[in-house]
Coordinates of C-alpha atoms and ligand atoms in Angstrom, one line a residue:
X1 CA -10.8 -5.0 14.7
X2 CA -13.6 -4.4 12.2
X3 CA -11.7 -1.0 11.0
X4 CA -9.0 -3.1 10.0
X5 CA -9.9 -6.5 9.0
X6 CA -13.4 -5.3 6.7
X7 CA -15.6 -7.8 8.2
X8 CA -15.6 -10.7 11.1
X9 CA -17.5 -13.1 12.6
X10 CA -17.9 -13.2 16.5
X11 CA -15.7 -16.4 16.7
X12 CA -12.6 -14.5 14.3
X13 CA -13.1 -11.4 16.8
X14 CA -13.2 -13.7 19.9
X15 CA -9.5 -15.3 18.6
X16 CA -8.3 -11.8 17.6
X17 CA -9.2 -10.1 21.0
X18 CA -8.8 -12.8 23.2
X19 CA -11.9 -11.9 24.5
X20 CA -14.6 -14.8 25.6
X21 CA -17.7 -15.4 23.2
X22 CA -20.3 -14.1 25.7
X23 CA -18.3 -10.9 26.2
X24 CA -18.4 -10.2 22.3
X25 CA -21.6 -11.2 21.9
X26 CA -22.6 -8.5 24.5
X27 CA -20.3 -6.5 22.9
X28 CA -21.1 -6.9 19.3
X29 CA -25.1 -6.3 20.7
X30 CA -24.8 -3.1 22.1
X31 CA -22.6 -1.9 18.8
X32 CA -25.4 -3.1 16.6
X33 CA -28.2 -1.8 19.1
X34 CA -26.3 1.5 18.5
X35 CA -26.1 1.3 14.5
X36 CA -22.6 1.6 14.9
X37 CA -21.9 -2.4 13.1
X38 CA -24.2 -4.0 11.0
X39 CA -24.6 -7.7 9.3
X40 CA -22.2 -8.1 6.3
X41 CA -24.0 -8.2 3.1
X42 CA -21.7 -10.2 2.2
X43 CA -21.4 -14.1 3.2
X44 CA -23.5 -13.6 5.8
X45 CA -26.7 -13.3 4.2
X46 CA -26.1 -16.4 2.3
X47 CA -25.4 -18.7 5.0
X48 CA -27.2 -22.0 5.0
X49 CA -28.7 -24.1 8.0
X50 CA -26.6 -21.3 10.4
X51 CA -23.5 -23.3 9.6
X52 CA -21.2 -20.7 8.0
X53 CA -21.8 -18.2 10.6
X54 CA -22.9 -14.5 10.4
X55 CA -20.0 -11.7 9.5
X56 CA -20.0 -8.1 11.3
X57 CA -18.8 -5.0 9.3
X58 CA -19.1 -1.5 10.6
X59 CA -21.7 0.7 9.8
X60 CA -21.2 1.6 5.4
X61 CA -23.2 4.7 6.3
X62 CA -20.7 6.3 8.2
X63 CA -19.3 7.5 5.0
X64 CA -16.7 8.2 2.4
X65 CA -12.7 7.2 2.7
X66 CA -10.4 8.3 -0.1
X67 CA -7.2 7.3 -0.8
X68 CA -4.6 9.6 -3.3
X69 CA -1.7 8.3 -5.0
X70 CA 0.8 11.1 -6.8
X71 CA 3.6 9.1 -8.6
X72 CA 5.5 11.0 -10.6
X73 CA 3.2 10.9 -13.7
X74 CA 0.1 9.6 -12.5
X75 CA -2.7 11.0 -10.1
X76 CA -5.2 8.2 -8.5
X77 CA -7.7 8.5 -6.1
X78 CA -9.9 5.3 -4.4
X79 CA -13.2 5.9 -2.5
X80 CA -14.2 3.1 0.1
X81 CA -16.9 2.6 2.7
X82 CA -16.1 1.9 5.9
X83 CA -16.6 -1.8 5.3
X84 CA -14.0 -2.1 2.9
X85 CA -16.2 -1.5 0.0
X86 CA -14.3 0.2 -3.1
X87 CA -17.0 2.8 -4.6
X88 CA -15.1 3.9 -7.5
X89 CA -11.6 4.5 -8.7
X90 CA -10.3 7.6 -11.2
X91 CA -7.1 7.6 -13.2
X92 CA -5.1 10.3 -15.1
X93 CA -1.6 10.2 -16.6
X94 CA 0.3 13.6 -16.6
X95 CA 3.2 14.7 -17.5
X96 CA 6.7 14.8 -15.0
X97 CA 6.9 18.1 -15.1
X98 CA 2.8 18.9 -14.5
X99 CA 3.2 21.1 -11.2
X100 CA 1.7 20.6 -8.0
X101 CA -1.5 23.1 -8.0
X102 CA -2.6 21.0 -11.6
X103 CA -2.1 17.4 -9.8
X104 CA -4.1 18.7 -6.8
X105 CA -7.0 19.9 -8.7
X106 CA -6.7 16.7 -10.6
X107 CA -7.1 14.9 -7.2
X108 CA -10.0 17.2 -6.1
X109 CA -12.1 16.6 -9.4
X110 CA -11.5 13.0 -8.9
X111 CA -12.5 13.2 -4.9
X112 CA -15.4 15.5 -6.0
X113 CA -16.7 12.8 -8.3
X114 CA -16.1 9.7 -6.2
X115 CA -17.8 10.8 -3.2
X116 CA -22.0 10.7 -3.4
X117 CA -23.0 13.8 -2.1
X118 CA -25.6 11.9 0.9
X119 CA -22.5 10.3 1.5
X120 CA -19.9 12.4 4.3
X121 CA -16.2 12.4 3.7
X122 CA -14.7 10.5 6.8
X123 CA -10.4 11.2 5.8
X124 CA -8.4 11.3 2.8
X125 CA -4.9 9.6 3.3
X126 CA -2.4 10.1 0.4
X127 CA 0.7 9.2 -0.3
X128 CA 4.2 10.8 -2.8
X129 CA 7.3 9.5 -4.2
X130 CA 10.1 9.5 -2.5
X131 CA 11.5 9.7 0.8
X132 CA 9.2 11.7 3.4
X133 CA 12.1 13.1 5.1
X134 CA 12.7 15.7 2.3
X135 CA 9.0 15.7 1.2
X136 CA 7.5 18.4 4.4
X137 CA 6.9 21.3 1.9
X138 CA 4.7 19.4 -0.3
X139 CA 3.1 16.8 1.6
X140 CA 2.2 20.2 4.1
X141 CA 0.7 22.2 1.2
X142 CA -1.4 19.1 0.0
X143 CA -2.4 18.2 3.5
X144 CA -3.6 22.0 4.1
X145 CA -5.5 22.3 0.3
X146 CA -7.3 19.2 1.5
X147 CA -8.3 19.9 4.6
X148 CA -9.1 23.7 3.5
X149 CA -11.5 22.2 1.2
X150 CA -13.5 19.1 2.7
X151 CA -12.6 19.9 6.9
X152 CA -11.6 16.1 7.3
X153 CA -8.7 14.5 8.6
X154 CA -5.6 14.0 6.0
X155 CA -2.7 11.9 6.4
X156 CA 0.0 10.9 4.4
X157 CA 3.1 8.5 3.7
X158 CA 5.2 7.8 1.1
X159 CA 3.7 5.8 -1.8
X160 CA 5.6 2.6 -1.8
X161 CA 5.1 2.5 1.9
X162 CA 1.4 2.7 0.8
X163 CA 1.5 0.4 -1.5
X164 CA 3.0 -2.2 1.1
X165 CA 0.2 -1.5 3.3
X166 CA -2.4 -2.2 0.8
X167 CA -0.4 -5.6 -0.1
X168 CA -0.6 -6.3 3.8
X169 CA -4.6 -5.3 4.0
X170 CA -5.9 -6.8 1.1
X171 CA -3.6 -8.0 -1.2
X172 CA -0.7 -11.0 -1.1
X173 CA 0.6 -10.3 2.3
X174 CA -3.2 -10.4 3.4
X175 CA -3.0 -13.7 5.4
X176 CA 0.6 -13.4 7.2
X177 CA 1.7 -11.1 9.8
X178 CA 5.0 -10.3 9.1
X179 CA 6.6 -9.7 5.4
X180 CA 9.1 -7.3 3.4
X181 CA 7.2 -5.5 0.4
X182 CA 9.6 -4.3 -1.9
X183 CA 8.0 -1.5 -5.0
X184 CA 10.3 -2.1 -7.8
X185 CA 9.6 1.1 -10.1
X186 CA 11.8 4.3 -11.0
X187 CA 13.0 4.2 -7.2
X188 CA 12.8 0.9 -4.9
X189 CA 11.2 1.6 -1.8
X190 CA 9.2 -1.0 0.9
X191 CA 8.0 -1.2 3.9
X192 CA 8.4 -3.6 6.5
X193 CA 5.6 -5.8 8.8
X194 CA 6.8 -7.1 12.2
X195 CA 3.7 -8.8 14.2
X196 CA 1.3 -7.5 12.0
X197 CA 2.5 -3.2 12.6
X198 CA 4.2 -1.6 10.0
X199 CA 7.4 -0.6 11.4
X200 CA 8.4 3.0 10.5
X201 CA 11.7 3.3 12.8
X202 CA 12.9 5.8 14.9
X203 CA 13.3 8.7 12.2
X204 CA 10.7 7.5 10.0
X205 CA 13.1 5.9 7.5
X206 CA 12.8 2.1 7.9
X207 CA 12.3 0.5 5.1
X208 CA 14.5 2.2 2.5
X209 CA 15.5 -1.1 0.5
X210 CA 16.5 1.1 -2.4
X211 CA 19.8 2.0 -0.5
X212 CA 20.9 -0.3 0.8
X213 CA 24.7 -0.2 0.1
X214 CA 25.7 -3.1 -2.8
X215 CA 28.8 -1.6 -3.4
X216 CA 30.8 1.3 -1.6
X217 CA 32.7 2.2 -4.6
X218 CA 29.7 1.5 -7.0
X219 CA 27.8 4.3 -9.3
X220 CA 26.6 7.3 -7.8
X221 CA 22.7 6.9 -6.8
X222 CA 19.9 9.5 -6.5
X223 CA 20.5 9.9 -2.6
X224 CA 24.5 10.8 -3.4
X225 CA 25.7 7.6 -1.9
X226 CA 27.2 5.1 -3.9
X227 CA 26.5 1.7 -5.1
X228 CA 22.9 1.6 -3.7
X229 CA 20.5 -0.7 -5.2
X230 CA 18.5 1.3 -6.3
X231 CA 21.6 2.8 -8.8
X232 CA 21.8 -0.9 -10.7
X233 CA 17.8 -1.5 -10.4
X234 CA 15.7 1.5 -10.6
X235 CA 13.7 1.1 -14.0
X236 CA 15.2 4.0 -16.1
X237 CA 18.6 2.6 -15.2
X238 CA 17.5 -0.8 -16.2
X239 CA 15.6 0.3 -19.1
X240 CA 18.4 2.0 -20.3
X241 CA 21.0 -1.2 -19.8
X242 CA 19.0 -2.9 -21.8
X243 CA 17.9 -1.0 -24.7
X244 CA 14.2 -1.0 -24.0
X245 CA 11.7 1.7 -23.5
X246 CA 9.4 0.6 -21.3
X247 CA 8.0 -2.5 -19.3
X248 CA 6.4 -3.5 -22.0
X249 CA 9.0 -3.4 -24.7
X250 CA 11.5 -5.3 -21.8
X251 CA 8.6 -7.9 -21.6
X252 CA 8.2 -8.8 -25.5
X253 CA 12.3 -9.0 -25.1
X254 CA 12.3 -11.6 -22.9
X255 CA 9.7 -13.4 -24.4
X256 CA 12.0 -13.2 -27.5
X257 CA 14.8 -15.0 -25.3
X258 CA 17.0 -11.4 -26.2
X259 CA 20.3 -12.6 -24.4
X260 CA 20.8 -8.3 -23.4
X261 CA 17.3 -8.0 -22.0
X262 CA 18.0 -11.7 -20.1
X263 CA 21.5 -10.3 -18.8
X264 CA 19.9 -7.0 -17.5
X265 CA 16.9 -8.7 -15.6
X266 CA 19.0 -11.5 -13.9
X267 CA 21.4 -8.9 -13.2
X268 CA 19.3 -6.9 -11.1
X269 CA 17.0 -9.9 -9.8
X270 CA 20.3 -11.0 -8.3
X271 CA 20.9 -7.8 -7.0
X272 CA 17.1 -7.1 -5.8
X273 CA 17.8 -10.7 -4.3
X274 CA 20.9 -10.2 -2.3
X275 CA 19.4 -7.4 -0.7
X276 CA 16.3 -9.3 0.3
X277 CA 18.2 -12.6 1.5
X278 CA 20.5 -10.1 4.2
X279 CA 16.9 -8.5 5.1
X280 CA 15.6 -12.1 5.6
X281 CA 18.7 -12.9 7.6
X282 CA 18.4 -10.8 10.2
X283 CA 14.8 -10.3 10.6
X284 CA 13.6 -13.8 9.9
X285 CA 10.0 -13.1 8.2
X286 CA 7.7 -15.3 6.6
X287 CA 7.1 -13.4 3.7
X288 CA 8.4 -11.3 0.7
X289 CA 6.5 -9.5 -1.3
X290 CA 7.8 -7.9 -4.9
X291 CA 5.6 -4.9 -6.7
X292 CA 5.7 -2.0 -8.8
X293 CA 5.7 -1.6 -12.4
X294 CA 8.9 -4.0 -12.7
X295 CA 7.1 -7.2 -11.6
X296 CA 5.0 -7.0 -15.0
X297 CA 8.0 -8.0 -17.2
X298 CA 6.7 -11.6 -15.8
X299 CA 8.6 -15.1 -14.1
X300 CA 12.0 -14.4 -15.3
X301 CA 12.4 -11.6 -12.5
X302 CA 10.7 -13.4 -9.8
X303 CA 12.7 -16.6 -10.5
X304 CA 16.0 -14.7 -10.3
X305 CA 14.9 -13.2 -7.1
X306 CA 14.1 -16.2 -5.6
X307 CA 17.7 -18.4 -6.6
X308 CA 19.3 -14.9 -4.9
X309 CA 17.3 -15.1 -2.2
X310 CA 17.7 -19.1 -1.5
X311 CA 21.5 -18.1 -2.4
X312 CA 22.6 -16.0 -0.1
X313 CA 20.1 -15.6 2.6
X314 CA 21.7 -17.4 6.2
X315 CA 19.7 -20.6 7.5
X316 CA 16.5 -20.4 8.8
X317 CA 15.8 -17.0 7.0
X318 CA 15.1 -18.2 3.7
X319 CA 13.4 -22.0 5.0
X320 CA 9.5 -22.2 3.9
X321 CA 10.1 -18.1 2.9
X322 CA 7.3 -17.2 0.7
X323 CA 8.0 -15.0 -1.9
X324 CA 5.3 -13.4 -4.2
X325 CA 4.2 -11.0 -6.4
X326 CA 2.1 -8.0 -5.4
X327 CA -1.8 -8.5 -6.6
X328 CA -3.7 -5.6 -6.2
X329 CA -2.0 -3.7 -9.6
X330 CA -2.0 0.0 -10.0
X331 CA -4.7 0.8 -7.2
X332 CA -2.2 -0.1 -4.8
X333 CA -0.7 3.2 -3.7
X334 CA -4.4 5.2 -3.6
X335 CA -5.5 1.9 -1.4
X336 CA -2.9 2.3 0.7
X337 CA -4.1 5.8 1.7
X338 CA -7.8 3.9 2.6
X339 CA -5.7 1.3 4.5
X340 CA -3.9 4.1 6.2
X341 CA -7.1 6.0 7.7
X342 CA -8.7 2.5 8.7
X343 CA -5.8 1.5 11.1
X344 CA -5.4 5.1 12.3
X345 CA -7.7 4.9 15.2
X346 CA -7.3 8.5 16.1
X347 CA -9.5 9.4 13.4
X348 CA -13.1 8.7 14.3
X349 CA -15.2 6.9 11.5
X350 CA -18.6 7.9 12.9
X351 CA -18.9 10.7 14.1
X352 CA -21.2 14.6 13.7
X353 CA -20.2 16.5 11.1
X354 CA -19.9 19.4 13.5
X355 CA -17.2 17.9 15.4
X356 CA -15.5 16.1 12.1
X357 CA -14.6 19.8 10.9
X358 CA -12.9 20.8 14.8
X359 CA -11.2 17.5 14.5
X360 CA -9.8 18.5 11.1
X361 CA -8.7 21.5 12.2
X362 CA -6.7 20.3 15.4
X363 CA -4.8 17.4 12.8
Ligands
LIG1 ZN1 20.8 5.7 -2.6

C-alpha cells in the first residue's frame, strides 16, 4: 500500500486493507521496529494536539527509482525515493533522427547525475513511442544496456501508457479509480483504469485510442488501416490542416479567433470526442483524462471534447463524467517509469545489494 499510495496514515491503510486498527498497528510496529517504514516528514510532523494524525511512508533510504522517457525528440529521466520524493529531473531535446546508442548515453549521463552516489539504484522503468508490440528489438537492447550497467531491475511500457499511469498516481486521475487517459501528441495513445489496475488486455494492446476506426474508407493511418483517429488528430496532421507550426503557433491562432485554426481544433475535438463518448459507453468510467502536447493549445479543445462527449456518449456513460486535463506536464512519461516500479511488487525495494544484482540478472 505504501509502495503505491507515497504515504498513509494507519486509519487510510486500515480502509484500504480492510484490515482492523489493532492488526495494523501491530503491523505498522514491527515494520517500523524493522526500519523498513518510517514517520512521513511530511504532514505528520506538523500535526497539532494529535488531531491530524501521523502518516507512514516507507523507508527513503532504501534508495534510488528512475524513470526514462524516449519520445521521439526528447530524452528525460526522473529520480524518486521510495516515498514518492522527486530528487531531480534532466531534460534534453535531440533530434528525430539522433540514433539509439546517443539517446542511451544521454539517459545514462542523466541517471549517472541524478543518483547520489550513498544513495543505491533500486530499478529503472522506461517507456518509448509507439506500440510495444513492434518495439521488442529496442526496448530489449535498452533493457540489457541498463541492466549491463547498474545490475537493477528494468522495465518498460510504452510512453503514453506511462504517462497515464503517472496521471493515475499523482496527477488528475489521482483521486478516482477508474478513468480513460488519452496522450494527444504526434500519435494518440492511452491507457485504460478499471478498479484502480491498469488494464493491458490479452495481447498487451488495450488502450490503443489512436485507432480506433472513425471511418472505414477514411485516410490511410500510420498502422495501414484506414480512417483511424489518429489519421485526422495526430499533431503533424493537424498542424498541417491548419497552417501552423507548432502548439504554440496553433495557440496564438486561436487566441486570434483564426476561423482555419478554429475549424481544425473543433474538427478533431469532435473527433477525439466521438471516440471517447463510445469508450464511455461501453465501459461506464468516471473519468477522462486528455494529455500530451495538444492539450496546451488551451479551453477551445477541451470544450469541443466535452460537447462530443455529452453528444454522442449513450445514457449513463457520460452522467456526472469528469473530464480533465492532464497536470503533471512534460515529467509525465519519465514518472510513469517511477510509478511503474512502485506498483511492480516483484521488484524488492529494500533489499542487499548482493542479491539486487542476482535479481537483475534473472529479470
Ligand atoms: Zn491506425
Amino acid at each position: 500500500m505504501l509502495r503505491v499510495r507515497g504515504s498513509a496514515s494507519r486509519a487510510q491503510l486500515a480502509v484500504a486493507t480492510e484490515l482492523s486498527r489493532a492488526t495494523i498497528s501491530e503491523i505498522t510496529g514491527d515494520l517500523r521496529r524493522a526500519g523498513l517504514i518510517v514517520r512521513s516528514k511530511g504532514a505528520g510532523s506538523s500535526r497539532r494536539a494529535g488531531r491530524i494524525p501521523e502518516l507512514l511512508t516507507l523507508n527513503p533510504d532504501f534508495g534510488v527509482i528512475v524513470g526514462v522517457e524516449f519520445s521521439h525528440t526528447r530524452v528525460t529521466v526522473i529520480a524518486t525515493d521510495a516515498t514518492h520524493r522527486i530528487i531531480g529531473s534532466q531534460t534534453r531535446d535531440h533530434d528525430r533522427e539522433e540514433p539509439w546508442p546517443q539517446r542511451l548515453a544521454t539517459a545514462i549521463r542523466f541517471i549517472d547525475a541524478l543518483v547520489p552516489s550513498h544513495a543505491p539504484l533500486i530499478a529503472i522503468g522506461f517507456g518509448v513511442p509507439g506500440a510495444i508490440a513492434g518495439r521488442a528489438d529496442v526496448l530489449a537492447g535498452v533493457a540489457r544496456q541498463f541492466i549491463d550497467r547498474y545490475s537493477v531491475p528494468v522495465r518498460s511500457e510504452n510512453n503514453a501508457r506511462l504517462a497515464g499511469l503517472a496521471e493515475f498516481s499523482w496527477g488528475a486521475g489521482q483521486d478516482v479509480n477508474d478513468l480513460i487517459y488519452v496522450r494527444l501528441s504526434e500519435g494518440v495513445g492511452g491507457l485504460l483504469i478499471l478498479d484502480d489496475e491498469p488494464r493491458l488486455g490479452t495481447t498487451g494492446a488495450a488502450g490503443e485510442f489512436g485507432h480506433v476506426c472513425l471511418d472505414p474508407n477514411g485516410p490511410v493511418c500510420r498502422c495501414t488501416n484506414r480512417g483511424c483517429l489518429e489519421a485526422y488528430v495526430g499533431l503533424r496532421t493537424v498542424f498541417s490542416r491548419a497552417g501552423a507550426e507548432s502548439v504554440g503557433a496553433l495557440r496564438d491562432a486561436l487566441d486570434r479567433d483564426e476561423p482555419r485554426a478554429r475549424a481544425v481544433v473543433a474538427d478533431a475535438g469532435a473527433r477525439i470526442g466521438l471516440v471517447l463518448a463510445n469508450a464511455c459507453s461501453v465501459l461506464d468510467v468516471s473519468s477522462v483524462v486528455l494529455g500530451g502536447p495538444f492539450i496546451q493549445v488551451g479551453d477551445h479543445l477541451l470544450r469541443t471534447v466535452r460537447q462530443s462527449i455529452m453528444r454522442h456518449a449513450h445514457g449513463g456513460g457520460a452522467d456526472g463524467l469528469r473530464i480533465r486535463l492532464a497536470e503533471l506536464g512534460n515529467l509525465d512519461g519519465a514518472l510513469g517509469g517511477v510509478a511503474l516500479v512502485l506498483r511492480d511488487h516483484t521488484i524488492p525495494l529494500a533489499i542487499p545489494a548482493t542479491k539486487r544484482s542476482e535479481e537483475a540478472r534473472t529479470a
